[in-house]
């Protein structure tokens, strides 16, 4: 007898009344595996359709943006030409006013000389007129000439004043027109750059993506429809003709007995088909999300190129030569356990065995502040993304957040029962993660100091989290401990997503790439390992240190890794090849901490020799070199 869909999905006696899951206290609907698969197929189908709709909207938006961009560039060009016309008129006015000022100035000088001459003549006549009456007529004539000359001089002075005003007004008009030309030219150049370097390539990329996703959608939709129909059928119905069922037999054939006695085989073939659908659906979902990931990666690369070009266009290129690194920084009376650059690279914070933390000027090496409050060594330090706060982890089990400028404690986090080995800010600065010798990790609200989640690593007696960090994109947490592995956690749910195994001793330090897709680990097994977070595979094993690798850092720019070791050296590695680019020597004892500046051009290191050192990532170029 053929089962119907309603037969398959009928509720069993005593089954809870179907209804949505509304959270704690609500009645949960129980689903069979078949029902769960159907729900997943429907949700996945919706996701595919929404992605296609988003791609279509994005393609249309880019076309509209291209049109708008061209119109704005043309409008800027027109405005610039209008400003150029005004500049020409203003320049001509300035020249005319300048010629007038020169001519009137010459006339003023001539009239001034004439007035002076007539005044002297009149003075002479006034002294002789009483002696010789005949000079009375000459006096009258001289007086009349003087008045006329004075009037002409006054009129010329007025003309000069007007010419000066015209000149000043012309200069202002020239300055304003020049500024407008520069402004509209910059706008036109920016719009043209945006169109050529981002919008047009983005439009082409979206078109290719859309075509690729359309093909993928066609395949997925067909597969999903077949899966869905098969789940609504049974082996006694049309399931035997289902293409997913037949294609996934991998060479096995449907035997005559199965066809002749469907009722006998249905109880085993129906759940077998469910396993086939689970496999096919998982592979299709992986294929789809892989395509989405590739799309996001392409977007990231495009945005990074656009950002880099924009930075150079607006702010100009970085200076080719930085000032020399400062001399070794001294001041701590104990070993330096942890170091970090501020986001803008102007400050360095260090935590020490002497129970203090210090902030230094990254360019001069001069101390700027000392943080004294903890009753045990400072084991870990980190700057907030905005550079206003620092977080300190200590062996006294406490965590403190300090105002950098005010040199005052803002919050104290209590909860760990063992020393705090590691602290880190999330990418947005809203959370702090800590790892402790008590075998737990804690996620804290950075603003309130309240614990949001406690993560138990099941590390066993004496277990400790030596290093805990947020991924560069903030979506994951990474932890290193004495269990010799790296754990990948979901930052939102606190669930372990992967365990990366390969080290043969404790993982002492971790660092994430800026995109969160790679993590680097340093271990007491003397190696550095680079991991692919998505696959869990080790990409590189970096060997060269002869002792514990206490600290690692991943540059946000390029693919550089720095490691610091008990062998007293730092090594700079190319993460893409695993090759050691430089070996930096100078410390006289174990290097306990290393950190890149955000621009990747400098490294700071802290050592058991109680000093900090700043290093250039690449050797300075000799003067005169090309």
PDB file of N, CA and C in Angstrom, residues 314-362:
ATOM      1  N   UNK A 314      44.167  60.985  -1.036  1.00  0.00           N
ATOM      2  CA  UNK A 314      43.751  62.028  -0.097  1.00  0.00           C
ATOM      3  C   UNK A 314      44.903  62.475   0.795  1.00  0.00           C
ATOM      4  N   UNK A 315      45.617  61.499   1.359  1.00  0.00           N
ATOM      5  CA  UNK A 315      46.638  61.830   2.344  1.00  0.00           C
ATOM      6  C   UNK A 315      48.057  61.750   1.791  1.00  0.00           C
ATOM      7  N   UNK A 316      48.178  61.231   0.562  1.00  0.00           N
ATOM      8  CA  UNK A 316      49.502  61.072  -0.009  1.00  0.00           C
ATOM      9  C   UNK A 316      50.141  59.781   0.474  1.00  0.00           C
ATOM     10  N   UNK A 317      51.224  59.358  -0.153  1.00  0.00           N
ATOM     11  CA  UNK A 317      51.886  58.109   0.255  1.00  0.00           C
ATOM     12  C   UNK A 317      52.548  58.262   1.616  1.00  0.00           C
ATOM     13  N   UNK A 318      52.747  57.132   2.275  1.00  0.00           N
ATOM     14  CA  UNK A 318      53.475  57.142   3.541  1.00  0.00           C
ATOM     15  C   UNK A 318      54.916  57.597   3.291  1.00  0.00           C
ATOM     16  N   UNK A 319      55.510  58.269   4.268  1.00  0.00           N
ATOM     17  CA  UNK A 319      56.909  58.673   4.074  1.00  0.00           C
ATOM     18  C   UNK A 319      57.789  57.449   3.837  1.00  0.00           C
ATOM     19  N   UNK A 320      58.737  57.599   2.896  1.00  0.00           N
ATOM     20  CA  UNK A 320      59.586  56.463   2.553  1.00  0.00           C
ATOM     21  C   UNK A 320      60.475  56.043   3.717  1.00  0.00           C
ATOM     22  N   UNK A 321      60.865  57.008   4.508  1.00  0.00           N
ATOM     23  CA  UNK A 321      61.807  56.718   5.586  1.00  0.00           C
ATOM     24  C   UNK A 321      61.215  57.200   6.907  1.00  0.00           C
ATOM     25  N   UNK A 322      61.043  56.290   7.848  1.00  0.00           N
ATOM     26  CA  UNK A 322      60.617  56.659   9.188  1.00  0.00           C
ATOM     27  C   UNK A 322      61.823  57.165   9.971  1.00  0.00           C
ATOM     28  N   UNK A 323      61.583  57.974  11.000  1.00  0.00           N
ATOM     29  CA  UNK A 323      62.718  58.327  11.866  1.00  0.00           C
ATOM     30  C   UNK A 323      63.280  57.070  12.499  1.00  0.00           C
ATOM     31  N   UNK A 324      64.529  57.084  12.883  1.00  0.00           N
ATOM     32  CA  UNK A 324      65.122  55.868  13.479  1.00  0.00           C
ATOM     33  C   UNK A 324      64.340  55.434  14.715  1.00  0.00           C
ATOM     34  N   UNK A 325      64.263  54.130  14.968  1.00  0.00           N
ATOM     35  CA  UNK A 325      63.591  53.662  16.185  1.00  0.00           C
ATOM     36  C   UNK A 325      64.260  54.259  17.420  1.00  0.00           C
ATOM     37  N   UNK A 326      63.490  54.452  18.488  1.00  0.00           N
ATOM     38  CA  UNK A 326      64.085  55.010  19.707  1.00  0.00           C
ATOM     39  C   UNK A 326      65.049  54.015  20.336  1.00  0.00           C
ATOM     40  N   UNK A 327      65.913  54.478  21.226  1.00  0.00           N
ATOM     41  CA  UNK A 327      66.801  53.536  21.935  1.00  0.00           C
ATOM     42  C   UNK A 327      65.978  52.621  22.833  1.00  0.00           C
ATOM     43  N   UNK A 328      66.568  51.532  23.323  1.00  0.00           N
ATOM     44  CA  UNK A 328      65.833  50.624  24.212  1.00  0.00           C
ATOM     45  C   UNK A 328      65.165  51.398  25.353  1.00  0.00           C
ATOM     46  N   UNK A 329      63.916  51.027  25.650  1.00  0.00           N
ATOM     47  CA  UNK A 329      63.151  51.717  26.679  1.00  0.00           C
ATOM     48  C   UNK A 329      63.350  51.027  28.019  1.00  0.00           C
ATOM     49  N   UNK A 330      63.819  51.782  28.986  1.00  0.00           N
ATOM     50  CA  UNK A 330      64.109  51.240  30.305  1.00  0.00           C
ATOM     51  C   UNK A 330      63.251  51.946  31.347  1.00  0.00           C
ATOM     52  N   UNK A 331      62.956  51.251  32.406  1.00  0.00           N
ATOM     53  CA  UNK A 331      62.125  51.820  33.457  1.00  0.00           C
ATOM     54  C   UNK A 331      61.489  50.749  34.316  1.00  0.00           C
ATOM     55  N   UNK A 332      61.170  49.623  33.698  1.00  0.00           N
ATOM     56  CA  UNK A 332      60.628  48.498  34.467  1.00  0.00           C
ATOM     57  C   UNK A 332      61.734  47.876  35.317  1.00  0.00           C
ATOM     58  N   UNK A 333      61.357  47.435  36.501  1.00  0.00           N
ATOM     59  CA  UNK A 333      62.322  46.774  37.374  1.00  0.00           C
ATOM     60  C   UNK A 333      62.179  45.257  37.334  1.00  0.00           C
ATOM     61  N   UNK A 334      61.295  44.771  36.479  1.00  0.00           N
ATOM     62  CA  UNK A 334      61.109  43.342  36.285  1.00  0.00           C
ATOM     63  C   UNK A 334      60.958  43.040  34.808  1.00  0.00           C
ATOM     64  N   UNK A 335      60.876  41.773  34.458  1.00  0.00           N
ATOM     65  CA  UNK A 335      60.767  41.378  33.055  1.00  0.00           C
ATOM     66  C   UNK A 335      59.501  41.958  32.433  1.00  0.00           C
ATOM     67  N   UNK A 336      59.575  42.232  31.118  1.00  0.00           N
ATOM     68  CA  UNK A 336      58.431  42.760  30.370  1.00  0.00           C
ATOM     69  C   UNK A 336      57.662  41.578  29.801  1.00  0.00           C
ATOM     70  N   UNK A 337      56.421  41.395  30.264  1.00  0.00           N
ATOM     71  CA  UNK A 337      55.641  40.215  29.894  1.00  0.00           C
ATOM     72  C   UNK A 337      54.731  40.410  28.692  1.00  0.00           C
ATOM     73  N   UNK A 338      54.340  41.654  28.411  1.00  0.00           N
ATOM     74  CA  UNK A 338      53.362  41.886  27.340  1.00  0.00           C
ATOM     75  C   UNK A 338      53.530  43.294  26.798  1.00  0.00           C
ATOM     76  N   UNK A 339      53.306  43.467  25.478  1.00  0.00           N
ATOM     77  CA  UNK A 339      53.425  44.778  24.832  1.00  0.00           C
ATOM     78  C   UNK A 339      52.323  44.919  23.786  1.00  0.00           C
ATOM     79  N   UNK A 340      51.979  46.166  23.481  1.00  0.00           N
ATOM     80  CA  UNK A 340      50.985  46.417  22.431  1.00  0.00           C
ATOM     81  C   UNK A 340      51.140  47.846  21.931  1.00  0.00           C
ATOM     82  N   UNK A 341      50.921  48.046  20.624  1.00  0.00           N
ATOM     83  CA  UNK A 341      50.843  49.377  20.027  1.00  0.00           C
ATOM     84  C   UNK A 341      49.418  49.899  20.138  1.00  0.00           C
ATOM     85  N   UNK A 342      49.272  51.210  20.275  1.00  0.00           N
ATOM     86  CA  UNK A 342      47.951  51.818  20.147  1.00  0.00           C
ATOM     87  C   UNK A 342      47.534  51.758  18.685  1.00  0.00           C
ATOM     88  N   UNK A 343      46.224  51.979  18.448  1.00  0.00           N
ATOM     89  CA  UNK A 343      45.672  51.858  17.088  1.00  0.00           C
ATOM     90  C   UNK A 343      46.374  52.791  16.104  1.00  0.00           C
ATOM     91  N   UNK A 344      46.720  54.014  16.561  1.00  0.00           N
ATOM     92  CA  UNK A 344      47.357  54.979  15.666  1.00  0.00           C
ATOM     93  C   UNK A 344      48.872  54.857  15.644  1.00  0.00           C
ATOM     94  N   UNK A 345      49.422  53.930  16.431  1.00  0.00           N
ATOM     95  CA  UNK A 345      50.853  53.680  16.409  1.00  0.00           C
ATOM     96  C   UNK A 345      51.702  54.694  17.145  1.00  0.00           C
ATOM     97  N   UNK A 346      51.077  55.617  17.872  1.00  0.00           N
ATOM     98  CA  UNK A 346      51.847  56.664  18.555  1.00  0.00           C
ATOM     99  C   UNK A 346      52.250  56.267  19.965  1.00  0.00           C
ATOM    100  N   UNK A 347      51.600  55.246  20.516  1.00  0.00           N
ATOM    101  CA  UNK A 347      51.880  54.843  21.891  1.00  0.00           C
ATOM    102  C   UNK A 347      52.147  53.338  21.958  1.00  0.00           C
ATOM    103  N   UNK A 348      52.861  52.965  23.006  1.00  0.00           N
ATOM    104  CA  UNK A 348      53.115  51.559  23.318  1.00  0.00           C
ATOM    105  C   UNK A 348      52.767  51.353  24.778  1.00  0.00           C
ATOM    106  N   UNK A 349      52.095  50.245  25.099  1.00  0.00           N
ATOM    107  CA  UNK A 349      51.850  49.895  26.488  1.00  0.00           C
ATOM    108  C   UNK A 349      52.593  48.604  26.798  1.00  0.00           C
ATOM    109  N   UNK A 350      53.138  48.528  28.002  1.00  0.00           N
ATOM    110  CA  UNK A 350      53.874  47.335  28.421  1.00  0.00           C
ATOM    111  C   UNK A 350      53.417  46.920  29.812  1.00  0.00           C
ATOM    112  N   UNK A 351      53.379  45.617  30.051  1.00  0.00           N
ATOM    113  CA  UNK A 351      53.051  45.082  31.367  1.00  0.00           C
ATOM    114  C   UNK A 351      54.227  44.282  31.888  1.00  0.00           C
ATOM    115  N   UNK A 352      54.500  44.391  33.173  1.00  0.00           N
ATOM    116  CA  UNK A 352      55.753  43.841  33.691  1.00  0.00           C
ATOM    117  C   UNK A 352      55.576  42.985  34.943  1.00  0.00           C
ATOM    118  N   UNK A 353      56.613  42.227  35.205  1.00  0.00           N
ATOM    119  CA  UNK A 353      56.702  41.428  36.417  1.00  0.00           C
ATOM    120  C   UNK A 353      56.772  42.320  37.657  1.00  0.00           C
ATOM    121  N   UNK A 354      57.096  43.611  37.466  1.00  0.00           N
ATOM    122  CA  UNK A 354      57.200  44.530  38.594  1.00  0.00           C
ATOM    123  C   UNK A 354      55.841  45.050  39.068  1.00  0.00           C
ATOM    124  N   UNK A 355      54.735  44.448  38.525  1.00  0.00           N
ATOM    125  CA  UNK A 355      53.352  44.747  38.931  1.00  0.00           C
ATOM    126  C   UNK A 355      52.825  46.072  38.366  1.00  0.00           C
ATOM    127  N   UNK A 356      53.548  46.668  37.427  1.00  0.00           N
ATOM    128  CA  UNK A 356      53.105  47.924  36.820  1.00  0.00           C
ATOM    129  C   UNK A 356      52.942  47.757  35.312  1.00  0.00           C
ATOM    130  N   UNK A 357      52.189  48.708  34.756  1.00  0.00           N
ATOM    131  CA  UNK A 357      52.114  48.864  33.304  1.00  0.00           C
ATOM    132  C   UNK A 357      52.575  50.274  32.981  1.00  0.00           C
ATOM    133  N   UNK A 358      53.186  50.433  31.824  1.00  0.00           N
ATOM    134  CA  UNK A 358      53.682  51.752  31.429  1.00  0.00           C
ATOM    135  C   UNK A 358      53.277  52.061  29.999  1.00  0.00           C
ATOM    136  N   UNK A 359      53.013  53.349  29.745  1.00  0.00           N
ATOM    137  CA  UNK A 359      52.730  53.819  28.387  1.00  0.00           C
ATOM    138  C   UNK A 359      53.908  54.659  27.932  1.00  0.00           C
ATOM    139  N   UNK A 360      54.348  54.414  26.698  1.00  0.00           N
ATOM    140  CA  UNK A 360      55.539  55.063  26.145  1.00  0.00           C
ATOM    141  C   UNK A 360      55.187  55.768  24.840  1.00  0.00           C
ATOM    142  N   UNK A 361      55.932  56.818  24.519  1.00  0.00           N
ATOM    143  CA  UNK A 361      55.849  57.451  23.201  1.00  0.00           C
ATOM    144  C   UNK A 361      56.567  56.538  22.209  1.00  0.00           C
ATOM    145  N   UNK A 362      55.833  56.085  21.193  1.00  0.00           N
ATOM    146  CA  UNK A 362      56.388  55.083  20.270  1.00  0.00           C
ATOM    147  C   UNK A 362      57.519  55.637  19.410  1.00  0.00           C
TER     148      UNK A 362
END
